[in-house]
Amino acid sequence: MTKHQTWFRRLVLADALLFVIQLSVEFSPLTPSYPEFDFVLEKGLIGGFLSGVNEIHLLILFSIAVSALIVSWILLYRFHWTGRVLFLAGFAFSFATEPFMGDSVENGLASVLFDLALMLEGAMIFMMFFTELKMQFEQKVVAPLSIERPQP
């Protein structure tokens, strides 16, 4: 296994771990709430393009998105070409729809974690398309799941 493969797999694992940390920070009871901004948040969501969507539909959409993200991480870890396509499609969709979601208020830690995740995902996309890993993703042979230490 090359150095690029090892680092890419570490980035995929770091992105998955960071996602779990982000969810735990966002939905933690220890995260401070901002009741003075509740009206702004509701107004922002109503003013966004999801204004007519029921909460259960949002939960279903979120579940589908998270499932696709988990599948893409597994496929990326194995250097499968569909993982690259799925991950890039999900990244592009979330990036394109973010401005239309309405106003939001986040605490500082959640904002830092979100920015760090974007940097990790940008590095992953760079490695998928602009390093020697590009050829690895274009092959139809899937890499094994084990992590081997690179030989010096």
Short mmCIF file of C-alpha atoms in Angstrom, two decimals:
data_model
loop_
_atom_site.label_atom_id
_atom_site.label_comp_id
_atom_site.label_asym_id
_atom_site.label_seq_id
_atom_site.Cartn_x
_atom_site.Cartn_y
_atom_site.Cartn_z
CA MET A 1 0.00 0.00 0.00
CA THR A 2 1.38 3.37 -0.97
CA LYS A 3 1.69 6.43 1.22
CA HIS A 4 -1.17 8.14 -0.64
CA GLN A 5 -3.47 5.18 -0.05
CA THR A 6 -2.66 5.12 3.63
CA TRP A 7 -3.24 8.84 4.06
CA PHE A 8 -6.46 8.72 2.08
CA ARG A 9 -7.82 5.92 4.24
CA ARG A 10 -6.92 7.93 7.33
CA LEU A 11 -8.80 10.93 5.92
CA VAL A 12 -11.88 8.78 5.28
CA LEU A 13 -11.78 7.44 8.84
CA ALA A 14 -11.21 10.94 10.23
CA ASP A 15 -14.17 12.27 8.25
CA ALA A 16 -16.43 9.50 9.57
CA LEU A 17 -15.26 10.09 13.14
CA LEU A 18 -15.71 13.83 12.79
CA PHE A 19 -19.26 13.29 11.52
CA VAL A 20 -20.11 11.30 14.64
CA ILE A 21 -18.58 14.02 16.83
CA GLN A 22 -20.53 16.70 14.95
CA LEU A 23 -23.81 14.87 15.52
CA SER A 24 -23.07 14.37 19.19
CA VAL A 25 -22.26 18.07 19.62
CA GLU A 26 -25.32 19.24 17.66
CA PHE A 27 -27.79 17.02 19.53
CA SER A 28 -26.12 16.97 22.94
CA PRO A 29 -28.16 18.20 25.89
CA LEU A 30 -25.00 20.02 27.02
CA THR A 31 -25.00 22.19 23.90
CA PRO A 32 -26.41 25.60 24.82
CA SER A 33 -29.72 26.54 23.28
CA TYR A 34 -30.54 29.97 21.99
CA PRO A 35 -34.24 30.62 22.74
CA GLU A 36 -33.97 34.22 21.56
CA PHE A 37 -33.09 32.91 18.09
CA ASP A 38 -35.82 30.27 17.85
CA PHE A 39 -38.08 32.62 15.93
CA VAL A 40 -35.25 33.47 13.54
CA LEU A 41 -34.49 29.81 12.96
CA GLU A 42 -38.13 28.94 12.31
CA LYS A 43 -38.50 31.92 10.02
CA GLY A 44 -35.33 30.91 8.18
CA LEU A 45 -36.51 27.34 7.66
CA ILE A 46 -39.95 28.52 6.57
CA GLY A 47 -38.32 31.03 4.24
CA GLY A 48 -36.01 28.36 2.84
CA PHE A 49 -36.85 25.98 0.02
CA LEU A 50 -37.99 23.32 2.52
CA SER A 51 -40.96 25.44 3.60
CA GLY A 52 -43.63 22.91 2.64
CA VAL A 53 -41.83 19.82 3.91
CA ASN A 54 -43.12 17.96 6.94
CA GLU A 55 -40.68 17.06 9.76
CA ILE A 56 -41.05 13.33 9.07
CA HIS A 57 -40.09 13.94 5.46
CA LEU A 58 -37.02 15.87 6.61
CA LEU A 59 -36.10 12.92 8.86
CA ILE A 60 -36.47 10.52 5.93
CA LEU A 61 -34.31 12.76 3.71
CA PHE A 62 -31.69 13.02 6.46
CA SER A 63 -31.68 9.24 6.93
CA ILE A 64 -31.20 8.66 3.20
CA ALA A 65 -28.38 11.22 3.07
CA VAL A 66 -26.60 9.69 6.08
CA SER A 67 -26.99 6.19 4.65
CA ALA A 68 -25.53 7.30 1.32
CA LEU A 69 -22.65 8.98 3.17
CA ILE A 70 -21.85 5.82 5.13
CA VAL A 71 -21.94 3.71 1.96
CA SER A 72 -19.67 6.20 0.19
CA TRP A 73 -17.16 6.08 3.07
CA ILE A 74 -17.03 2.28 2.87
CA LEU A 75 -16.58 2.37 -0.90
CA LEU A 76 -13.96 5.12 -0.68
CA TYR A 77 -12.05 3.15 1.93
CA ARG A 78 -11.94 0.26 -0.51
CA PHE A 79 -11.05 2.59 -3.45
CA HIS A 80 -14.17 1.63 -5.38
CA TRP A 81 -15.09 3.96 -8.23
CA THR A 82 -18.76 4.23 -7.19
CA GLY A 83 -17.68 5.57 -3.81
CA ARG A 84 -15.99 8.48 -5.50
CA VAL A 85 -19.09 9.25 -7.57
CA LEU A 86 -21.47 8.91 -4.61
CA PHE A 87 -19.31 11.01 -2.30
CA LEU A 88 -18.82 13.77 -4.86
CA ALA A 89 -22.54 13.84 -5.71
CA GLY A 90 -23.48 14.13 -2.04
CA PHE A 91 -20.87 16.81 -1.44
CA ALA A 92 -22.00 18.83 -4.45
CA PHE A 93 -25.67 18.51 -3.50
CA SER A 94 -25.12 19.61 0.10
CA PHE A 95 -22.83 22.43 -0.99
CA ALA A 96 -25.33 23.65 -3.60
CA THR A 97 -28.38 23.52 -1.33
CA GLU A 98 -26.80 25.08 1.78
CA PRO A 99 -27.46 28.72 0.78
CA PHE A 100 -31.17 27.96 0.33
CA MET A 101 -31.69 26.39 3.77
CA GLY A 102 -32.44 29.69 5.48
CA ASP A 103 -30.79 31.32 8.46
CA SER A 104 -29.13 29.26 11.17
CA VAL A 105 -27.36 29.83 14.46
CA GLU A 106 -24.62 27.48 15.63
CA ASN A 107 -22.43 27.37 18.67
CA GLY A 108 -18.72 27.86 18.22
CA LEU A 109 -17.69 24.22 18.54
CA ALA A 110 -20.23 23.05 15.97
CA SER A 111 -19.04 25.73 13.56
CA VAL A 112 -15.39 24.71 13.96
CA LEU A 113 -16.24 21.02 13.46
CA PHE A 114 -18.26 21.83 10.34
CA ASP A 115 -15.38 23.85 8.88
CA LEU A 116 -12.88 21.10 9.72
CA ALA A 117 -15.12 18.53 8.01
CA LEU A 118 -15.25 20.68 4.88
CA MET A 119 -11.45 20.89 4.84
CA LEU A 120 -11.12 17.11 5.23
CA GLU A 121 -13.62 16.50 2.46
CA GLY A 122 -11.83 18.97 0.21
CA ALA A 123 -8.56 17.13 0.82
CA MET A 124 -10.28 13.82 0.05
CA ILE A 125 -11.69 15.17 -3.22
CA PHE A 126 -8.26 16.53 -4.16
CA MET A 127 -6.63 13.16 -3.49
CA MET A 128 -9.32 11.30 -5.45
CA PHE A 129 -8.87 13.36 -8.60
CA PHE A 130 -5.37 14.88 -8.58
CA THR A 131 -3.01 12.29 -7.11
CA GLU A 132 -1.95 8.79 -8.05
CA LEU A 133 -5.13 7.56 -6.35
CA LYS A 134 -7.02 8.66 -9.46
CA MET A 135 -5.80 5.53 -11.20
CA GLN A 136 -6.72 3.40 -8.19
CA PHE A 137 -10.34 4.60 -8.37
CA GLU A 138 -10.50 3.96 -12.11
CA GLN A 139 -9.57 0.30 -11.69
CA LYS A 140 -12.35 -2.23 -11.37
CA VAL A 141 -10.44 -4.27 -8.75
CA VAL A 142 -11.46 -3.44 -5.20
CA ALA A 143 -8.75 -2.96 -2.57
CA PRO A 144 -8.81 -5.15 0.55
CA LEU A 145 -10.15 -3.80 3.82
CA SER A 146 -7.02 -4.40 5.86
CA ILE A 147 -4.61 -1.60 6.66
CA GLU A 148 -1.05 -2.48 5.89
CA ARG A 149 1.85 -0.41 7.13
CA PRO A 150 3.86 1.17 4.30
CA GLN A 151 7.35 -0.20 3.92
CA PRO A 152 10.12 2.42 4.30
#
